[in-house]
């Protein structure tokens, strides 16, 4: 069997995760890593590295390109651009800009007869799928999404930008009593504060005003002011030792009712507990790269989301095997 | 907007659940209930009732037929038969006979250009989907399916067939410590006994030998002999009062590893807690009836499972709404 030939664009935590995830499959291979950095400075687990400028010369050598750049600055340009030349998968996660991203990607993918699956990962991605399945099945119901316990890169970065801060790590923590209330079927309405806590581990620069740093964090608009936030000042050594992992996870819960008068109650719950957010996200991207390859084979071109992909396309197994082993 | 016109074949707990579930939608209507019983003896929530023999005369009046008969005796004949005339959805759940059922249904549906989605429900169904998604994403991992706490009709029936038993209700209960071991990432191997308990509430006939009944239950091959089983003898009144519901549920957990040497561990967990097994299963069938209608519109004919259906087809929302609201 010929393997599906994958190219990786961008070789940070996510790109490395993709290379490792492909190595766990039997039907795929990473044939190229593309980077803006000088190729000779990048050490992969074995895949050859090229300058990103060479990517479009490799059209005939790769089946799917997995785009591992950031949603803020890379993917809005890269995904429509590469969709001219390759089937692509990205993890675009700026919720508010998804309609705009779809338009840009759809135009190029349709025009150039490519498959482009965007916003793949766990949220957006697997969590979105669960919101869709459960709301279609229980229309009289409410969705609840909780994130954590996990590291929020965006919130950690926001703290690092504060004057006097040397390093920081922020954990988003779901409020256990809120999850329990949802599981009991109460269908409550929550404020941001009632759903999540924020816990910050901060390394202050020598001589910095810690009280002021703490105050600045706790009152930061959008990021922290609507939450109960705790701040711990620790040493760089302790941060490195105890907080170097990138765990994450969360819960999607549908609470809904059926019956003549809604007398029967049902809870559908999906949860993830992840040691490594980037490695898990990479594993989702790789499964959808397989789907992109299969969609291209049947000429279902255009911009797609997880909502559009028949689940069977994610698996290396045949329809017959799936019906026999997993149904 | 024209509503999707649904017919229901078989009007037991599941058929009633389908009528109620359709009433919760805005885009569907139940235009016919078909039964082998005399139509005048059946009281629906409003849908007209016809003899099952009249069904094939209603081909032009119905978009999808939801088949609510049993997997043992009804569906093996009914699904291929009605797939000659209608788009159909069934809840066929005899795992071992799925390949055979697929062949029979596929032949008719393909030949007559109909869509037939079979084995829809929560297991097979939503649990199967979760086994597929999670195994495609974490190939280095193990799946664990736990059922309950819930009423097993098959086990309850088996007890009722024992001499001296007047009535019975059997609960399947997952072993909490086994679930916890899986959640800790231990990837254990379990015997049947280690995963589930069986709890039986039995009404004995007057003068019956209770010790013998208990012994017969606990040693019954396949049903009980491989499990730790407890038997409680109670009155018919208590059974009616405390055990008349049909709750069920369960857990599908994937425990898997990623990284260079499997050093990062991930848990994907899906669970259902259902007050009414038939009403929830009916809600799943109704969402897939919507998908059957959409698949027929784009002429994707043949026998399908939940693995083959793009998730978006389950929802009444447009692609644009889904991307904006749920992604």
XYZ file of C-alpha atoms in Angstrom:
654
model
C 0.000 0.000 0.000
C 1.239 3.460 -0.885
C 1.430 5.701 2.155
C -0.258 9.089 2.379
C 2.542 11.651 2.015
C 2.303 14.455 4.568
C 4.038 17.827 4.601
C 4.242 19.928 7.769
C 4.320 23.726 7.599
C 5.735 25.220 10.796
C 7.809 23.213 13.232
C 6.953 24.342 16.758
C 5.233 22.206 19.409
C 2.335 21.439 17.080
C 4.493 20.574 14.067
C 6.657 18.275 16.179
C 3.465 16.671 17.508
C 2.318 16.012 13.943
C 5.583 14.288 13.074
C 5.238 12.061 16.169
C 1.542 11.354 15.499
C 2.206 10.310 11.897
C 4.894 7.933 13.187
C 2.131 6.125 15.147
C 0.187 5.377 11.949
C 0.825 2.632 9.411
C -0.596 4.413 6.380
C 1.083 7.830 6.488
C 4.563 9.298 6.251
C 6.042 12.778 6.782
C 8.018 13.537 3.641
C 8.745 17.215 4.290
C 8.861 19.834 7.017
C 8.722 23.460 5.848
C 9.878 26.330 8.002
C 10.650 30.047 7.811
C 13.741 29.356 9.873
C 16.979 28.215 8.246
C 16.475 24.467 7.553
C 19.902 23.532 8.925
C 18.931 24.937 12.358
C 15.945 22.591 12.723
C 16.275 19.133 14.199
C 13.311 16.851 13.439
C 12.687 13.238 14.437
C 13.805 12.253 10.940
C 11.773 14.177 8.382
C 13.711 16.316 5.890
C 13.471 20.086 6.363
C 13.067 22.672 3.613
C 12.567 26.393 3.418
C 8.899 27.325 3.321
C 9.576 28.989 -0.041
C 10.254 25.597 -1.571
C 6.892 24.152 -0.571
C 5.078 24.887 -3.803
C 7.752 23.042 -5.760
C 6.766 19.857 -3.876
C 3.179 19.694 -5.123
C 3.672 16.326 -6.797
C 5.478 14.812 -3.818
C 2.918 15.450 -1.082
C -0.740 14.452 -0.660
C -1.716 16.671 2.269
C -0.103 19.662 3.942
C -0.742 20.106 7.686
C -0.469 23.778 8.618
C 0.939 24.202 12.120
C 1.214 27.986 12.334
C -0.677 30.325 14.640
C -4.255 31.500 14.164
C -3.466 35.156 14.774
C -0.822 35.797 12.133
C -0.036 32.674 10.088
C -3.161 30.738 9.123
C -5.320 33.614 7.797
C -2.751 33.975 4.992
C -1.251 30.478 4.808
C -4.384 28.358 4.543
C -5.912 30.131 1.507
C -2.451 30.400 -0.054
C -1.492 26.735 0.258
C -5.039 25.616 -0.680
C -4.121 26.732 -4.196
C -1.493 24.011 -4.384
C -2.269 21.297 -1.828
C -4.977 19.566 0.135
C -4.560 21.180 3.551
C -5.608 20.826 7.187
C -5.341 23.641 9.737
C -6.217 24.260 13.402
C -7.570 27.808 13.005
C -9.147 28.597 16.385
C -10.194 32.248 16.360
C -13.918 31.535 16.773
C -15.089 35.012 15.782
C -13.208 34.948 12.476
C -14.277 31.485 11.305
C -16.860 32.740 8.737
C -14.213 35.018 7.184
C -11.585 32.252 7.171
C -14.087 29.873 5.557
C -14.756 32.321 2.704
C -11.072 32.870 1.958
C -10.233 29.154 2.059
C -13.365 28.029 0.198
C -12.629 30.364 -2.704
C -9.125 28.983 -3.305
C -9.895 25.319 -2.572
C -12.908 25.260 -4.901
C -11.064 27.125 -7.654
C -8.013 24.863 -7.526
C -9.851 21.599 -6.786
C -8.308 20.966 -3.393
C -9.714 19.799 -0.063
C -9.111 22.188 2.846
C -10.267 21.061 6.300
C -9.992 23.953 8.745
C -10.502 24.553 12.480
C -9.454 21.002 13.328
C -8.414 20.147 16.884
C -10.400 19.658 20.059
C -12.032 23.095 20.447
C -12.852 23.946 17.736
C -12.967 20.345 16.592
C -13.994 17.419 18.774
C -15.869 19.657 21.197
C -17.722 21.253 18.269
C -18.692 17.792 17.013
C -20.130 16.902 20.383
C -22.086 20.152 20.553
C -23.512 19.342 17.116
C -24.400 15.685 17.719
C -25.935 16.328 21.115
C -27.965 19.386 20.115
C -29.327 17.563 17.044
C -30.352 14.620 19.227
C -31.753 16.571 22.186
C -33.233 19.785 20.741
C -34.851 20.616 24.084
C -31.572 21.064 25.934
C -28.629 23.245 26.849
C -24.917 22.944 26.038
C -22.207 23.549 28.577
C -18.522 23.735 27.676
C -15.925 23.797 30.456
C -12.199 24.065 29.792
C -9.361 22.745 31.909
C -7.679 22.031 34.066
C -5.085 23.269 31.627
C -2.537 25.792 30.553
C -3.846 28.757 28.580
C -1.041 30.074 26.389
C -2.937 33.298 25.684
C -3.431 34.095 29.357
C 0.154 33.132 30.207
C 1.386 35.459 27.471
C -0.836 38.283 28.764
C 0.765 38.006 32.205
C 4.280 37.945 30.722
C 3.626 41.296 29.076
C 3.070 42.977 32.477
C 5.926 45.190 33.691
C 8.102 43.418 36.252
C 7.074 39.893 35.173
C 9.857 37.559 34.087
C 7.814 34.434 33.357
C 4.339 33.071 34.030
C 2.012 30.140 33.592
C -1.783 30.377 33.829
C -4.131 27.448 34.497
C -7.807 27.558 33.580
C -9.751 25.446 36.076
C -13.411 24.458 35.731
C -15.543 24.981 38.842
C -16.377 21.465 40.025
C -19.652 22.492 41.685
C -20.830 24.037 38.398
C -20.107 20.792 36.515
C -21.965 18.859 39.199
C -24.999 21.137 38.912
C -25.095 20.535 35.158
C -24.753 16.770 35.652
C -27.707 16.841 38.047
C -29.804 18.159 35.161
C -30.546 21.569 36.633
C -29.849 23.400 33.329
C -28.441 26.430 35.181
C -27.270 29.737 33.680
C -23.716 30.678 34.646
C -21.615 33.822 34.646
C -17.979 33.456 33.517
C -16.938 33.601 37.178
C -19.197 30.706 38.113
C -17.773 28.364 35.455
C -13.984 28.796 35.638
C -11.222 29.804 38.034
C -7.876 31.201 36.935
C -4.691 30.257 38.779
C -1.444 32.052 37.929
C 2.140 31.112 38.732
C 4.323 34.163 38.269
C 8.065 34.748 38.395
C 8.711 38.414 39.293
C 11.845 40.221 38.183
C 14.191 41.236 40.973
C 12.854 44.267 42.819
C 9.496 44.248 41.028
C 6.363 45.417 42.870
C 4.520 42.130 43.418
C 1.393 43.733 44.850
C 1.096 45.846 41.740
C 1.633 42.856 39.429
C -1.069 40.903 41.235
C -3.463 43.840 41.016
C -2.716 44.302 37.307
C -3.416 40.624 36.588
C -6.651 40.472 38.557
C -8.128 43.563 36.926
C -7.013 42.850 33.341
C -10.073 43.312 31.090
C -11.408 40.221 29.250
C -8.560 38.016 30.436
C -9.030 38.070 34.217
C -11.465 40.715 35.494
C -14.535 38.487 35.113
C -12.969 35.559 36.993
C -11.840 34.632 40.473
C -8.091 34.672 40.029
C -5.352 33.509 42.368
C -1.728 34.573 41.912
C 1.275 32.690 43.300
C 4.766 34.153 43.078
C 7.364 31.430 42.652
C 10.973 31.132 41.509
C 11.995 30.487 37.901
C 13.397 27.128 39.032
C 10.064 26.062 40.514
C 8.192 27.225 37.415
C 10.539 25.239 35.182
C 10.359 22.184 37.362
C 6.653 21.984 38.177
C 4.934 23.898 35.388
C 6.754 23.028 32.183
C 4.060 20.641 30.857
C 1.243 21.746 28.552
C -1.723 19.778 29.897
C -5.285 20.690 29.005
C -8.746 19.260 28.601
C -12.347 20.024 29.340
C -15.951 18.969 29.182
C -18.873 19.363 26.777
C -22.149 18.477 28.449
C -25.638 18.460 26.930
C -28.476 18.440 29.412
C -31.809 17.812 27.741
C -35.312 16.524 28.190
C -37.704 14.264 26.300
C -41.216 12.973 26.838
C -44.704 14.370 26.588
C -43.921 17.153 29.050
C -40.122 16.919 29.246
C -40.414 14.485 32.159
C -37.368 12.423 31.194
C -33.931 13.895 31.535
C -30.718 12.932 29.769
C -27.080 13.890 30.175
C -24.576 13.488 27.313
C -21.035 14.213 28.432
C -17.761 14.325 26.534
C -14.474 15.003 28.246
C -10.786 15.129 27.476
C -7.872 14.923 29.909
C -4.674 15.610 28.006
C -1.063 15.462 29.161
C 0.060 17.400 26.103
C -2.301 19.804 24.382
C -0.109 20.186 21.256
C 0.529 16.449 20.820
C -3.166 15.644 21.154
C -4.191 18.449 18.783
C -1.577 17.122 16.349
C -3.129 13.648 16.579
C -6.515 15.096 15.616
C -4.942 16.974 12.688
C -3.318 13.779 11.421
C -6.608 11.818 11.497
C -8.254 14.636 9.508
C -5.322 14.691 7.068
C -6.256 11.091 6.259
C -9.833 12.277 5.689
C -8.610 15.129 3.457
C -6.775 12.597 1.324
C -9.888 10.428 1.003
C -12.152 13.413 0.268
C -9.776 14.479 -2.508
C -9.884 10.974 -3.991
C -13.648 11.247 -4.411
C -13.287 14.852 -5.630
C -15.244 16.450 -2.753
C -13.309 19.683 -3.044
C -13.660 22.889 -1.056
C -13.356 24.194 2.492
C -14.662 21.683 5.055
C -14.986 21.509 8.803
C -15.264 18.504 11.110
C -19.037 18.810 10.572
C -18.695 17.877 6.906
C -16.467 14.815 7.193
C -18.023 11.328 7.399
C -16.410 9.797 10.512
C -15.286 6.667 8.623
C -12.860 8.803 6.627
C -10.748 9.408 9.748
C -9.941 5.753 10.141
C -7.421 3.611 8.233
C -9.915 0.714 8.452
C -12.293 -0.280 5.652
C -16.076 0.096 5.954
C -16.330 -3.659 6.422
C -13.759 -3.671 9.231
C -15.405 -0.700 10.926
C -18.876 -2.283 10.855
C -17.481 -5.537 12.204
C -15.080 -4.226 14.849
C -16.350 -0.857 16.055
C -20.088 -0.598 15.364
C -40.428 25.269 4.592
C -41.862 21.844 3.815
C -41.480 19.466 6.707
C -39.797 16.075 6.451
C -42.635 13.526 6.537
C -41.922 10.603 8.866
C -43.639 7.225 9.081
C -43.212 4.998 12.126
C -43.346 1.211 11.806
C -44.133 -0.427 15.153
C -45.650 1.469 18.043
C -44.126 0.185 21.275
C -41.917 2.199 23.634
C -39.528 3.090 20.809
C -42.244 4.076 18.327
C -43.922 6.272 20.921
C -40.533 7.821 21.672
C -40.092 8.641 17.975
C -43.472 10.395 17.833
C -42.510 12.474 20.888
C -39.018 13.226 19.555
C -40.366 14.425 16.196
C -42.737 16.740 18.092
C -39.638 18.462 19.545
C -38.355 19.352 16.070
C -39.459 22.210 13.838
C -38.666 20.578 10.507
C -40.309 17.161 10.789
C -43.779 15.689 11.174
C -45.141 12.177 11.820
C -47.694 11.544 9.098
C -48.299 7.848 9.718
C -47.891 5.112 12.301
C -48.003 1.552 10.960
C -48.722 -1.421 13.193
C -49.516 -5.108 12.990
C -52.148 -4.531 15.660
C -55.648 -3.315 14.739
C -55.244 0.441 14.132
C -58.335 1.312 16.178
C -56.729 -0.249 19.285
C -53.723 2.086 19.165
C -53.735 5.476 20.808
C -50.975 7.787 19.592
C -50.149 11.362 20.614
C -51.931 12.508 17.457
C -50.441 10.699 14.457
C -52.859 8.677 12.300
C -52.536 4.879 12.545
C -52.696 2.415 9.665
C -52.257 -1.295 9.226
C -48.674 -2.212 8.372
C -49.995 -3.724 5.130
C -50.955 -0.255 3.905
C -47.444 1.145 4.291
C -46.279 0.558 0.750
C -49.284 2.490 -0.575
C -47.956 5.583 1.210
C -44.689 5.807 -0.689
C -45.482 9.241 -2.089
C -46.665 10.622 1.250
C -43.621 9.867 3.397
C -39.955 10.857 3.145
C -38.435 8.503 5.720
C -39.708 5.442 7.550
C -38.354 4.836 11.062
C -38.459 1.127 11.866
C -39.162 0.536 15.554
C -39.402 -3.251 15.670
C -37.082 -5.670 17.434
C -33.674 -6.805 16.232
C -34.351 -10.489 16.803
C -37.469 -11.019 14.707
C -38.602 -7.818 12.996
C -35.730 -5.842 11.531
C -33.882 -8.632 9.675
C -36.960 -8.883 7.414
C -38.448 -5.383 7.684
C -35.413 -3.259 6.897
C -34.527 -4.898 3.551
C -38.234 -5.099 2.694
C -39.081 -1.451 3.347
C -35.788 -0.280 1.787
C -37.377 -1.243 -1.525
C -39.982 1.492 -1.082
C -38.713 4.073 1.401
C -35.669 5.724 2.865
C -35.414 3.957 6.224
C -33.681 4.153 9.595
C -33.452 1.245 12.032
C -31.871 0.458 15.406
C -30.643 -3.056 14.597
C -28.437 -3.991 17.566
C -27.422 -7.638 17.169
C -23.687 -6.914 16.881
C -22.747 -10.349 15.522
C -25.242 -10.136 12.654
C -24.396 -6.634 11.453
C -22.381 -7.769 8.362
C -25.291 -9.978 7.273
C -27.860 -7.223 7.899
C -25.708 -4.771 5.932
C -25.619 -7.086 2.899
C -29.379 -7.612 2.871
C -30.166 -3.911 3.298
C -27.465 -2.707 0.906
C -28.764 -4.903 -1.886
C -32.301 -3.517 -1.737
C -31.395 0.107 -0.999
C -28.893 0.285 -3.869
C -31.238 -1.448 -6.299
C -34.200 0.774 -5.472
C -32.247 4.003 -4.969
C -33.089 4.488 -1.313
C -31.054 5.512 1.734
C -31.084 2.998 4.602
C -29.280 3.963 7.798
C -29.080 0.976 10.128
C -27.847 0.212 13.664
C -28.701 3.724 14.857
C -29.018 4.426 18.582
C -26.446 4.767 21.307
C -24.788 1.322 21.221
C -24.510 0.590 18.368
C -24.615 4.252 17.401
C -23.163 7.082 19.457
C -20.849 4.738 21.366
C -19.620 3.281 18.054
C -18.905 6.801 16.789
C -16.832 7.549 19.848
C -14.894 4.310 19.491
C -14.167 5.279 15.879
C -13.171 8.899 16.458
C -10.989 8.117 19.450
C -9.218 5.118 17.940
C -8.465 7.076 14.744
C -7.016 9.924 16.812
C -5.068 7.854 19.358
C -3.924 4.711 17.505
C -1.678 3.739 20.423
C -4.534 3.188 22.867
C -7.261 0.963 24.243
C -11.053 1.293 24.188
C -13.213 0.567 27.181
C -17.012 0.404 27.001
C -19.009 0.210 30.230
C -22.808 -0.046 30.297
C -25.187 1.195 32.979
C -26.396 1.779 35.453
C -29.415 0.658 33.520
C -32.140 -1.840 32.858
C -31.249 -4.701 30.527
C -34.445 -5.942 28.886
C -32.740 -9.112 27.682
C -31.539 -10.071 31.153
C -34.884 -9.136 32.730
C -36.659 -11.360 30.199
C -34.255 -14.226 30.905
C -35.135 -14.097 34.599
C -38.870 -13.959 33.853
C -38.588 -17.236 31.955
C -37.376 -19.072 35.118
C -39.939 -21.319 36.779
C -41.564 -19.653 39.782
C -40.755 -16.099 38.671
C -43.681 -13.725 38.268
C -41.796 -10.575 37.280
C -38.239 -9.248 37.307
C -36.027 -6.301 36.557
C -32.256 -6.554 36.020
C -29.804 -3.657 36.334
C -26.390 -3.717 34.714
C -23.971 -1.703 36.867
C -20.443 -0.692 35.846
C -17.751 -1.341 38.462
C -16.678 2.124 39.621
C -13.139 1.025 40.562
C -12.645 -0.366 37.033
C -13.711 2.948 35.481
C -11.354 4.780 37.839
C -8.443 2.516 36.867
C -9.081 3.294 33.197
C -9.300 7.018 33.922
C -5.932 6.857 35.672
C -4.439 5.676 32.380
C -3.464 2.209 33.516
C -4.805 0.521 30.342
C -5.823 -2.607 32.290
C -7.296 -5.835 30.891
C -10.591 -6.839 32.508
C -12.670 -9.987 32.794
C -16.453 -9.579 32.422
C -16.753 -9.871 36.203
C -14.341 -7.010 36.791
C -16.252 -4.572 34.566
C -19.920 -5.018 35.465
C -22.173 -6.132 38.313
C -25.683 -7.493 37.823
C -28.434 -6.624 40.290
C -31.794 -8.397 40.036
C -35.142 -7.495 41.563
C -37.398 -10.519 41.404
C -41.067 -11.115 42.245
C -41.538 -14.797 43.085
C -44.834 -16.559 42.540
C -46.589 -17.709 45.705
C -44.955 -20.807 47.108
C -42.014 -20.700 44.704
C -38.576 -21.940 45.825
C -36.640 -18.670 46.149
C -33.300 -20.324 46.850
C -33.646 -22.332 43.669
C -34.602 -19.244 41.644
C -31.577 -17.377 42.966
C -29.296 -20.289 42.152
C -30.769 -20.595 38.645
C -30.193 -16.898 37.970
C -26.628 -16.817 39.266
C -25.527 -19.836 37.245
C -27.323 -18.977 33.988
C -24.753 -19.332 31.159
C -23.787 -16.153 29.220
C -26.330 -14.028 31.039
C -25.118 -14.233 34.650
C -22.506 -16.926 35.294
C -19.555 -14.681 34.423
C -20.704 -11.844 36.702
C -21.127 -11.064 40.374
C -24.892 -11.079 40.664
C -27.105 -10.031 43.542
C -30.754 -11.079 43.765
C -33.414 -9.264 45.799
C -36.889 -10.721 46.201
C -39.504 -7.981 46.416
C -43.267 -7.636 46.027
C -44.964 -6.863 42.723
C -46.106 -3.552 44.227
C -42.544 -2.544 45.087
C -41.318 -3.572 41.630
C -44.038 -1.497 39.985
C -43.413 1.465 42.231
C -39.617 1.636 42.306
C -38.493 -0.147 39.148
C -40.904 0.837 36.394
C -38.521 3.267 34.664
C -36.218 2.280 31.807
C -33.036 4.186 32.636
C -29.713 3.333 31.032
C -26.393 4.791 30.020
C -22.729 4.009 29.996
C -19.211 5.088 29.197
C -16.814 4.813 26.265
C -13.270 5.625 27.295
C -10.145 5.729 25.120
C -6.886 5.651 26.990
C -3.948 6.374 24.736
C -0.405 7.657 24.544
C 1.570 10.005 22.323
C 5.129 11.295 22.215
C 8.494 9.938 21.240
C 8.199 7.029 23.679
C 4.516 7.223 24.626
C 5.376 9.530 27.522
C 2.217 11.633 27.269
C -1.083 10.121 28.209
C -4.590 11.154 27.145
C -8.079 10.164 28.221
C -11.089 10.672 25.921
C -14.351 9.891 27.676
C -17.936 9.844 26.436
C -20.823 9.086 28.739
C -24.599 8.973 28.702
C -26.985 9.064 31.663
C -30.490 8.450 30.390
C -33.801 8.524 32.238
C -35.511 6.727 29.377
C -33.544 4.415 27.119
C -36.313 4.158 24.464
C -36.999 7.904 24.334
C -33.306 8.714 23.968
C -32.772 6.028 21.328
C -35.808 7.439 19.515
C -34.224 10.906 19.590
C -31.100 9.510 17.925
C -33.223 7.765 15.275
C -35.056 11.005 14.499
C -31.819 12.967 14.014
C -30.595 10.251 11.626
C -33.948 10.287 9.793
C -33.166 13.929 8.987
C -29.791 12.776 7.669
C -31.434 10.016 5.602
C -33.645 12.645 3.980
C -30.634 14.835 3.152
C -28.577 11.892 1.862
C -31.455 10.941 -0.445
C -31.628 14.509 -1.759
C -28.011 14.268 -2.914
C -28.629 10.708 -4.186
C -26.138 9.000 -1.837
C -28.110 5.757 -1.886
C -27.401 2.486 -0.144
C -27.006 1.026 3.343
C -25.214 3.426 5.698
C -24.152 3.439 9.322
C -23.415 6.350 11.656
C -19.826 6.068 10.369
C -20.874 7.162 6.885
C -22.988 10.196 7.738
C -21.407 13.682 7.774
C -22.379 15.071 11.214
C -23.836 18.275 9.715
C -26.627 16.210 8.149
C -28.068 15.458 11.598
C -28.776 19.104 12.302
C -31.601 21.311 11.025
C -29.112 24.201 10.882
C -27.317 25.336 7.707
C -23.572 24.966 7.233
C -23.203 28.679 7.822
C -25.172 28.562 11.081
C -23.237 25.530 12.286
C -19.849 27.137 11.599
C -20.921 30.309 13.353
C -22.778 28.874 16.345
C -21.296 25.465 17.133
C -17.772 25.276 15.707
